[in-house]
Amino acid sequence: SIERQHATDVEDIHALLTAAEYDVVHFSGHGSPGGVYLDKGDLNTQGGELVSPRRLLSLLQLAPRPPRLALLLCCYSAELWPELADAAPFTVLVDAAVEDHACLTFVQGFYERLLGGSGVEASFDHAKQEQRGESVDEERHHERDDVEQAVEVDLDPVDAGFDPAAEGDAET
């Protein structure tokens, strides 16, 4: 099953991750080199709460079983990689400021393949091809690769047994 949460805060994520096992944890939102922004209802700012990579990792580590795939599709999430290296065997991060449409194109291509039975790496490659196909305005996009993949090298990156459609994965 897929569980989707909008405008979640730290407490929501804590409750979700400790209540169930997730193969995929996906965050789409705003980020900075210092972390990701989560909504916080009692905070009187428009930007939400900045959650550091250390705190984000500690939340992910509270899960009964770590996710197999973590996607943090927010600006500059790749800068969080050194602290998030242990979050999951497969991690998809963004290395710069990224426009919403670039993330949406990537997500559509990625999940189209992943939920169709392809592996994580094949799904990632397909999504990057889809994204490059839409980024034809060179002046606007400067032919940059907005989404980067980081695969933890000390874990087996072979994901042939990872079939989210069959395993009933959830997305947060």
mmCIF file of N, CA and C in Angstrom, residues 53-167:
data_model
loop_
_atom_site.group_PDB
_atom_site.id
_atom_site.type_symbol
_atom_site.label_atom_id
_atom_site.label_comp_id
_atom_site.label_asym_id
_atom_site.label_seq_id
_atom_site.Cartn_x
_atom_site.Cartn_y
_atom_site.Cartn_z
ATOM 1 N N PRO A 53 20.113 16.865 8.561
ATOM 2 C CA PRO A 53 20.283 15.490 8.077
ATOM 3 C C PRO A 53 20.471 14.502 9.234
ATOM 4 N N ARG A 54 21.121 14.908 10.301
ATOM 5 C CA ARG A 54 21.304 14.024 11.451
ATOM 6 C C ARG A 54 19.950 13.662 12.074
ATOM 7 N N ARG A 55 19.081 14.658 12.205
ATOM 8 C CA ARG A 55 17.754 14.392 12.773
ATOM 9 C C ARG A 55 16.911 13.544 11.826
ATOM 10 N N LEU A 56 17.014 13.816 10.539
ATOM 11 C CA LEU A 56 16.286 13.024 9.548
ATOM 12 C C LEU A 56 16.744 11.571 9.582
ATOM 13 N N LEU A 57 18.047 11.346 9.656
ATOM 14 C CA LEU A 57 18.571 9.990 9.747
ATOM 15 C C LEU A 57 18.080 9.309 11.024
ATOM 16 N N SER A 58 18.056 10.033 12.127
ATOM 17 C CA SER A 58 17.586 9.416 13.377
ATOM 18 C C SER A 58 16.112 9.033 13.279
ATOM 19 N N LEU A 59 15.318 9.818 12.561
ATOM 20 C CA LEU A 59 13.916 9.450 12.344
ATOM 21 C C LEU A 59 13.814 8.174 11.516
ATOM 22 N N LEU A 60 14.595 8.097 10.443
ATOM 23 C CA LEU A 60 14.569 6.905 9.592
ATOM 24 C C LEU A 60 15.055 5.670 10.347
ATOM 25 N N GLN A 61 15.974 5.851 11.263
ATOM 26 C CA GLN A 61 16.510 4.722 12.013
ATOM 27 C C GLN A 61 15.553 4.225 13.099
ATOM 28 N N LEU A 62 14.495 4.968 13.379
ATOM 29 C CA LEU A 62 13.493 4.526 14.347
ATOM 30 C C LEU A 62 12.567 3.455 13.776
ATOM 31 N N ALA A 63 12.554 3.333 12.473
ATOM 32 C CA ALA A 63 11.675 2.365 11.806
ATOM 33 C C ALA A 63 12.052 0.947 12.231
ATOM 34 N N PRO A 64 11.068 0.055 12.298
ATOM 35 C CA PRO A 64 11.358 -1.340 12.646
ATOM 36 C C PRO A 64 12.361 -1.980 11.678
ATOM 37 N N ARG A 65 12.368 -1.534 10.438
ATOM 38 C CA ARG A 65 13.299 -1.995 9.418
ATOM 39 C C ARG A 65 13.628 -0.793 8.546
ATOM 40 N N PRO A 66 14.896 -0.569 8.230
ATOM 41 C CA PRO A 66 15.215 0.585 7.390
ATOM 42 C C PRO A 66 14.589 0.466 6.002
ATOM 43 N N PRO A 67 14.270 1.597 5.382
ATOM 44 C CA PRO A 67 13.742 1.536 4.015
ATOM 45 C C PRO A 67 14.818 1.032 3.067
ATOM 46 N N ARG A 68 14.390 0.461 1.956
ATOM 47 C CA ARG A 68 15.333 0.018 0.940
ATOM 48 C C ARG A 68 15.683 1.141 -0.024
ATOM 49 N N LEU A 69 14.817 2.156 -0.052
ATOM 50 C CA LEU A 69 14.990 3.273 -0.965
ATOM 51 C C LEU A 69 14.518 4.544 -0.273
ATOM 52 N N ALA A 70 15.364 5.564 -0.286
ATOM 53 C CA ALA A 70 14.990 6.874 0.245
ATOM 54 C C ALA A 70 15.153 7.898 -0.869
ATOM 55 N N LEU A 71 14.098 8.650 -1.136
ATOM 56 C CA LEU A 71 14.142 9.721 -2.125
ATOM 57 C C LEU A 71 13.920 11.031 -1.395
ATOM 58 N N LEU A 72 14.848 11.939 -1.524
ATOM 59 C CA LEU A 72 14.700 13.285 -0.978
ATOM 60 C C LEU A 72 14.775 14.243 -2.148
ATOM 61 N N LEU A 73 13.629 14.531 -2.715
ATOM 62 C CA LEU A 73 13.572 15.381 -3.897
ATOM 63 C C LEU A 73 13.274 16.812 -3.470
ATOM 64 N N CYS A 74 14.328 17.447 -3.000
ATOM 65 C CA CYS A 74 14.256 18.851 -2.612
ATOM 66 C C CYS A 74 15.607 19.478 -2.952
ATOM 67 N N CYS A 75 15.624 20.765 -3.130
ATOM 68 C CA CYS A 75 16.855 21.448 -3.495
ATOM 69 C C CYS A 75 17.980 21.104 -2.531
ATOM 70 N N TYR A 76 19.140 20.850 -3.087
ATOM 71 C CA TYR A 76 20.397 20.649 -2.362
ATOM 72 C C TYR A 76 20.431 19.435 -1.439
ATOM 73 N N SER A 77 19.541 18.472 -1.606
ATOM 74 C CA SER A 77 19.556 17.316 -0.709
ATOM 75 C C SER A 77 20.833 16.496 -0.843
ATOM 76 N N ALA A 78 21.528 16.583 -1.984
ATOM 77 C CA ALA A 78 22.774 15.833 -2.147
ATOM 78 C C ALA A 78 23.836 16.298 -1.149
ATOM 79 N N GLU A 79 23.726 17.533 -0.694
ATOM 80 C CA GLU A 79 24.674 18.020 0.305
ATOM 81 C C GLU A 79 24.473 17.332 1.657
ATOM 82 N N LEU A 80 23.357 16.657 1.828
ATOM 83 C CA LEU A 80 23.067 15.949 3.069
ATOM 84 C C LEU A 80 23.609 14.522 3.040
ATOM 85 N N TRP A 81 24.101 14.086 1.857
ATOM 86 C CA TRP A 81 24.527 12.703 1.668
ATOM 87 C C TRP A 81 25.520 12.213 2.716
ATOM 88 N N PRO A 82 26.559 12.972 3.078
ATOM 89 C CA PRO A 82 27.507 12.422 4.047
ATOM 90 C C PRO A 82 26.845 11.927 5.337
ATOM 91 N N GLU A 83 25.814 12.608 5.784
ATOM 92 C CA GLU A 83 25.134 12.185 7.008
ATOM 93 C C GLU A 83 23.999 11.196 6.742
ATOM 94 N N LEU A 84 23.530 11.118 5.501
ATOM 95 C CA LEU A 84 22.416 10.219 5.174
ATOM 96 C C LEU A 84 22.872 8.940 4.472
ATOM 97 N N ALA A 85 24.164 8.697 4.435
ATOM 98 C CA ALA A 85 24.691 7.532 3.720
ATOM 99 C C ALA A 85 24.113 6.223 4.254
ATOM 100 N N ASP A 86 23.762 6.173 5.516
ATOM 101 C CA ASP A 86 23.233 4.946 6.111
ATOM 102 C C ASP A 86 21.709 4.880 6.104
ATOM 103 N N ALA A 87 21.059 5.817 5.432
ATOM 104 C CA ALA A 87 19.594 5.871 5.454
ATOM 105 C C ALA A 87 18.961 4.676 4.742
ATOM 106 N N ALA A 88 19.544 4.262 3.628
ATOM 107 C CA ALA A 88 18.978 3.176 2.829
ATOM 108 C C ALA A 88 20.027 2.704 1.834
ATOM 109 N N PRO A 89 19.905 1.463 1.340
ATOM 110 C CA PRO A 89 20.845 0.999 0.310
ATOM 111 C C PRO A 89 20.801 1.839 -0.966
ATOM 112 N N PHE A 90 19.643 2.387 -1.298
ATOM 113 C CA PHE A 90 19.492 3.248 -2.461
ATOM 114 C C PHE A 90 18.937 4.579 -1.996
ATOM 115 N N THR A 91 19.598 5.647 -2.436
ATOM 116 C CA THR A 91 19.168 6.989 -2.061
ATOM 117 C C THR A 91 19.197 7.855 -3.312
ATOM 118 N N VAL A 92 18.135 8.591 -3.547
ATOM 119 C CA VAL A 92 18.070 9.516 -4.673
ATOM 120 C C VAL A 92 18.005 10.919 -4.096
ATOM 121 N N LEU A 93 18.933 11.758 -4.543
ATOM 122 C CA LEU A 93 19.087 13.105 -4.002
ATOM 123 C C LEU A 93 19.213 14.112 -5.134
ATOM 124 N N VAL A 94 19.061 15.385 -4.815
ATOM 125 C CA VAL A 94 19.148 16.475 -5.790
ATOM 126 C C VAL A 94 20.394 17.292 -5.477
ATOM 127 N N ASP A 95 21.193 17.590 -6.512
ATOM 128 C CA ASP A 95 22.473 18.254 -6.258
ATOM 129 C C ASP A 95 22.455 19.770 -6.411
ATOM 130 N N ALA A 96 21.328 20.388 -6.690
ATOM 131 C CA ALA A 96 21.278 21.832 -6.904
ATOM 132 C C ALA A 96 19.855 22.312 -6.630
ATOM 133 N N ALA A 97 19.623 23.587 -6.940
ATOM 134 C CA ALA A 97 18.250 24.074 -6.924
ATOM 135 C C ALA A 97 17.540 23.408 -8.095
ATOM 136 N N VAL A 98 16.333 22.949 -7.883
ATOM 137 C CA VAL A 98 15.625 22.228 -8.933
ATOM 138 C C VAL A 98 14.195 22.763 -9.029
ATOM 139 N N GLU A 99 13.718 22.857 -10.239
ATOM 140 C CA GLU A 99 12.355 23.330 -10.454
ATOM 141 C C GLU A 99 11.375 22.185 -10.246
ATOM 142 N N ASP A 100 10.172 22.524 -9.826
ATOM 143 C CA ASP A 100 9.155 21.511 -9.541
ATOM 144 C C ASP A 100 8.902 20.598 -10.732
ATOM 145 N N HIS A 101 8.823 21.171 -11.936
ATOM 146 C CA HIS A 101 8.510 20.332 -13.096
ATOM 147 C C HIS A 101 9.595 19.298 -13.359
ATOM 148 N N ALA A 102 10.858 19.610 -13.040
ATOM 149 C CA ALA A 102 11.933 18.636 -13.230
ATOM 150 C C ALA A 102 11.757 17.461 -12.272
ATOM 151 N N CYS A 103 11.377 17.761 -11.023
ATOM 152 C CA CYS A 103 11.129 16.680 -10.054
ATOM 153 C C CYS A 103 9.920 15.861 -10.459
ATOM 154 N N LEU A 104 8.864 16.519 -10.913
ATOM 155 C CA LEU A 104 7.657 15.795 -11.309
ATOM 156 C C LEU A 104 7.936 14.871 -12.491
ATOM 157 N N THR A 105 8.713 15.340 -13.450
ATOM 158 C CA THR A 105 9.073 14.501 -14.596
ATOM 159 C C THR A 105 9.879 13.300 -14.130
ATOM 160 N N PHE A 106 10.835 13.543 -13.241
ATOM 161 C CA PHE A 106 11.656 12.454 -12.713
ATOM 162 C C PHE A 106 10.796 11.439 -11.966
ATOM 163 N N VAL A 107 9.944 11.910 -11.073
ATOM 164 C CA VAL A 107 9.102 11.021 -10.251
ATOM 165 C C VAL A 107 8.196 10.172 -11.127
ATOM 166 N N GLN A 108 7.587 10.780 -12.125
ATOM 167 C CA GLN A 108 6.690 10.030 -13.001
ATOM 168 C C GLN A 108 7.438 8.905 -13.710
ATOM 169 N N GLY A 109 8.583 9.226 -14.284
ATOM 170 C CA GLY A 109 9.358 8.203 -14.980
ATOM 171 C C GLY A 109 9.908 7.146 -14.035
ATOM 172 N N PHE A 110 10.343 7.557 -12.860
ATOM 173 C CA PHE A 110 10.924 6.639 -11.894
ATOM 174 C C PHE A 110 9.893 5.626 -11.394
ATOM 175 N N TYR A 111 8.754 6.120 -10.900
ATOM 176 C CA TYR A 111 7.747 5.211 -10.355
ATOM 177 C C TYR A 111 7.044 4.400 -11.435
ATOM 178 N N GLU A 112 6.942 4.962 -12.629
ATOM 179 C CA GLU A 112 6.363 4.200 -13.744
ATOM 180 C C GLU A 112 7.125 2.892 -13.927
ATOM 181 N N ARG A 113 8.427 2.977 -13.895
ATOM 182 C CA ARG A 113 9.255 1.792 -14.066
ATOM 183 C C ARG A 113 9.330 0.953 -12.792
ATOM 184 N N LEU A 114 9.539 1.591 -11.655
ATOM 185 C CA LEU A 114 9.707 0.852 -10.406
ATOM 186 C C LEU A 114 8.457 0.040 -10.077
ATOM 187 N N LEU A 115 7.303 0.666 -10.186
ATOM 188 C CA LEU A 115 6.052 -0.046 -9.883
ATOM 189 C C LEU A 115 5.677 -1.029 -10.984
ATOM 190 N N GLY A 116 6.319 -0.887 -12.136
ATOM 191 C CA GLY A 116 6.119 -1.847 -13.219
ATOM 192 C C GLY A 116 7.024 -3.061 -13.104
ATOM 193 N N GLY A 117 7.871 -3.086 -12.067
ATOM 194 C CA GLY A 117 8.711 -4.253 -11.828
ATOM 195 C C GLY A 117 10.186 -4.078 -12.121
ATOM 196 N N SER A 118 10.594 -2.920 -12.623
ATOM 197 C CA SER A 118 12.018 -2.688 -12.872
ATOM 198 C C SER A 118 12.741 -2.458 -11.557
ATOM 199 N N GLY A 119 14.042 -2.644 -11.573
ATOM 200 C CA GLY A 119 14.858 -2.396 -10.395
ATOM 201 C C GLY A 119 15.068 -0.909 -10.166
ATOM 202 N N VAL A 120 15.657 -0.582 -9.028
ATOM 203 C CA VAL A 120 15.883 0.808 -8.654
ATOM 204 C C VAL A 120 16.801 1.503 -9.657
ATOM 205 N N GLU A 121 17.924 0.888 -9.981
ATOM 206 C CA GLU A 121 18.871 1.538 -10.887
ATOM 207 C C GLU A 121 18.292 1.709 -12.289
ATOM 208 N N ALA A 122 17.595 0.710 -12.804
ATOM 209 C CA ALA A 122 16.976 0.821 -14.128
ATOM 210 C C ALA A 122 15.884 1.897 -14.111
ATOM 211 N N SER A 123 15.141 1.978 -13.032
ATOM 212 C CA SER A 123 14.094 2.997 -12.906
ATOM 213 C C SER A 123 14.713 4.390 -12.858
ATOM 214 N N PHE A 124 15.820 4.513 -12.130
ATOM 215 C CA PHE A 124 16.522 5.791 -12.046
ATOM 216 C C PHE A 124 17.016 6.218 -13.426
ATOM 217 N N ASP A 125 17.660 5.300 -14.138
ATOM 218 C CA ASP A 125 18.173 5.617 -15.474
ATOM 219 C C ASP A 125 17.055 6.038 -16.422
ATOM 220 N N HIS A 126 15.916 5.338 -16.351
ATOM 221 C CA HIS A 126 14.770 5.686 -17.193
ATOM 222 C C HIS A 126 14.273 7.095 -16.852
ATOM 223 N N ALA A 127 14.164 7.391 -15.572
ATOM 224 C CA ALA A 127 13.665 8.703 -15.160
ATOM 225 C C ALA A 127 14.605 9.815 -15.606
ATOM 226 N N LYS A 128 15.908 9.576 -15.542
ATOM 227 C CA LYS A 128 16.863 10.574 -16.008
ATOM 228 C C LYS A 128 16.721 10.799 -17.513
ATOM 229 N N GLN A 129 16.482 9.739 -18.266
ATOM 230 C CA GLN A 129 16.265 9.893 -19.708
ATOM 231 C C GLN A 129 15.005 10.705 -19.965
ATOM 232 N N GLU A 130 13.951 10.414 -19.247
ATOM 233 C CA GLU A 130 12.705 11.170 -19.387
ATOM 234 C C GLU A 130 12.936 12.641 -19.070
ATOM 235 N N GLN A 131 13.679 12.894 -18.008
ATOM 236 C CA GLN A 131 13.941 14.267 -17.595
ATOM 237 C C GLN A 131 14.762 15.005 -18.648
ATOM 238 N N ARG A 132 15.775 14.361 -19.177
ATOM 239 C CA ARG A 132 16.596 14.993 -20.218
ATOM 240 C C ARG A 132 15.773 15.263 -21.468
ATOM 241 N N GLY A 133 14.835 14.407 -21.766
ATOM 242 C CA GLY A 133 13.987 14.599 -22.934
ATOM 243 C C GLY A 133 13.124 15.835 -22.824
ATOM 244 N N GLU A 134 12.727 16.189 -21.606
ATOM 245 C CA GLU A 134 11.899 17.382 -21.422
ATOM 246 C C GLU A 134 12.720 18.645 -21.263
ATOM 247 N N SER A 135 14.000 18.520 -20.916
ATOM 248 C CA SER A 135 14.843 19.689 -20.683
ATOM 249 C C SER A 135 15.493 20.140 -21.985
ATOM 250 N N VAL A 136 14.680 20.587 -22.924
ATOM 251 C CA VAL A 136 15.198 20.980 -24.226
ATOM 252 C C VAL A 136 15.544 22.464 -24.289
ATOM 253 N N ASP A 137 15.049 23.254 -23.364
ATOM 254 C CA ASP A 137 15.352 24.675 -23.331
ATOM 255 C C ASP A 137 16.702 24.865 -22.645
ATOM 256 N N GLU A 138 17.791 24.873 -23.429
ATOM 257 C CA GLU A 138 19.137 24.891 -22.865
ATOM 258 C C GLU A 138 19.411 26.166 -22.078
ATOM 259 N N GLU A 139 18.873 27.309 -22.499
ATOM 260 C CA GLU A 139 19.108 28.534 -21.754
ATOM 261 C C GLU A 139 18.509 28.450 -20.367
ATOM 262 N N ARG A 140 17.340 27.863 -20.260
ATOM 263 C CA ARG A 140 16.656 27.809 -18.980
ATOM 264 C C ARG A 140 17.239 26.737 -18.074
ATOM 265 N N HIS A 141 17.615 25.600 -18.635
ATOM 266 C CA HIS A 141 18.053 24.472 -17.818
ATOM 267 C C HIS A 141 19.561 24.269 -17.815
ATOM 268 N N HIS A 142 20.276 24.934 -18.668
ATOM 269 C CA HIS A 142 21.728 24.851 -18.715
ATOM 270 C C HIS A 142 22.232 23.407 -18.775
ATOM 271 N N GLU A 143 21.406 22.519 -19.300
ATOM 272 C CA GLU A 143 21.741 21.105 -19.458
ATOM 273 C C GLU A 143 22.309 20.490 -18.183
ATOM 274 N N ARG A 144 21.820 20.941 -17.019
ATOM 275 C CA ARG A 144 22.357 20.394 -15.773
ATOM 276 C C ARG A 144 21.612 19.140 -15.377
ATOM 277 N N ASP A 145 22.276 18.300 -14.668
ATOM 278 C CA ASP A 145 21.655 17.113 -14.084
ATOM 279 C C ASP A 145 21.168 17.511 -12.707
ATOM 280 N N ASP A 146 19.871 17.747 -12.561
ATOM 281 C CA ASP A 146 19.329 18.193 -11.294
ATOM 282 C C ASP A 146 19.205 17.086 -10.269
ATOM 283 N N VAL A 147 19.050 15.873 -10.718
ATOM 284 C CA VAL A 147 18.828 14.782 -9.780
ATOM 285 C C VAL A 147 20.016 13.836 -9.863
ATOM 286 N N GLU A 148 20.602 13.546 -8.729
ATOM 287 C CA GLU A 148 21.750 12.654 -8.665
ATOM 288 C C GLU A 148 21.378 11.413 -7.887
ATOM 289 N N GLN A 149 22.052 10.322 -8.188
ATOM 290 C CA GLN A 149 21.834 9.077 -7.471
ATOM 291 C C GLN A 149 23.051 8.782 -6.623
ATOM 292 N N ALA A 150 22.805 8.321 -5.425
ATOM 293 C CA ALA A 150 23.894 7.872 -4.570
ATOM 294 C C ALA A 150 23.533 6.476 -4.098
ATOM 295 N N VAL A 151 24.343 5.502 -4.430
ATOM 296 C CA VAL A 151 24.120 4.131 -3.996
ATOM 297 C C VAL A 151 25.218 3.800 -3.005
ATOM 298 N N GLU A 152 24.826 3.387 -1.821
ATOM 299 C CA GLU A 152 25.812 3.074 -0.797
ATOM 300 C C GLU A 152 26.691 1.928 -1.282
ATOM 301 N N VAL A 153 27.987 2.175 -1.385
ATOM 302 C CA VAL A 153 28.879 1.226 -2.037
ATOM 303 C C VAL A 153 29.169 -0.014 -1.206
ATOM 304 N N ASP A 154 29.002 0.026 0.096
ATOM 305 C CA ASP A 154 29.326 -1.157 0.879
ATOM 306 C C ASP A 154 28.142 -2.108 1.015
ATOM 307 N N LEU A 155 27.018 -1.799 0.381
ATOM 308 C CA LEU A 155 25.873 -2.710 0.343
ATOM 309 C C LEU A 155 25.719 -3.222 -1.078
ATOM 310 N N ASP A 156 25.103 -4.362 -1.208
ATOM 311 C CA ASP A 156 24.891 -4.955 -2.520
ATOM 312 C C ASP A 156 23.879 -4.128 -3.297
ATOM 313 N N PRO A 157 24.308 -3.458 -4.394
ATOM 314 C CA PRO A 157 23.373 -2.636 -5.156
ATOM 315 C C PRO A 157 22.497 -3.437 -6.106
ATOM 316 N N VAL A 158 22.658 -4.733 -6.150
ATOM 317 C CA VAL A 158 21.833 -5.550 -7.024
ATOM 318 C C VAL A 158 20.451 -5.639 -6.394
ATOM 319 N N ASP A 159 19.457 -5.156 -7.117
ATOM 320 C CA ASP A 159 18.128 -5.039 -6.536
ATOM 321 C C ASP A 159 17.118 -5.912 -7.265
ATOM 322 N N ALA A 160 17.551 -7.010 -7.807
ATOM 323 C CA ALA A 160 16.656 -7.848 -8.602
ATOM 324 C C ALA A 160 15.466 -8.344 -7.795
ATOM 325 N N GLY A 161 15.634 -8.514 -6.482
ATOM 326 C CA GLY A 161 14.534 -9.001 -5.661
ATOM 327 C C GLY A 161 13.625 -7.908 -5.156
ATOM 328 N N PHE A 162 13.893 -6.674 -5.489
ATOM 329 C CA PHE A 162 13.112 -5.549 -4.987
ATOM 330 C C PHE A 162 11.982 -5.269 -5.961
ATOM 331 N N ASP A 163 10.805 -5.787 -5.658
ATOM 332 C CA ASP A 163 9.649 -5.593 -6.499
ATOM 333 C C ASP A 163 8.559 -4.931 -5.673
ATOM 334 N N PRO A 164 8.520 -3.581 -5.667
ATOM 335 C CA PRO A 164 7.560 -2.883 -4.810
ATOM 336 C C PRO A 164 6.116 -3.216 -5.117
ATOM 337 N N ALA A 165 5.809 -3.533 -6.361
ATOM 338 C CA ALA A 165 4.422 -3.871 -6.695
ATOM 339 C C ALA A 165 3.993 -5.146 -5.989
ATOM 340 N N ALA A 166 4.910 -6.085 -5.835
ATOM 341 C CA ALA A 166 4.590 -7.356 -5.201
ATOM 342 C C ALA A 166 4.693 -7.302 -3.680
ATOM 343 N N GLU A 167 5.556 -6.406 -3.174
ATOM 344 C CA GLU A 167 5.804 -6.363 -1.744
ATOM 345 C C GLU A 167 4.877 -5.431 -0.993
#
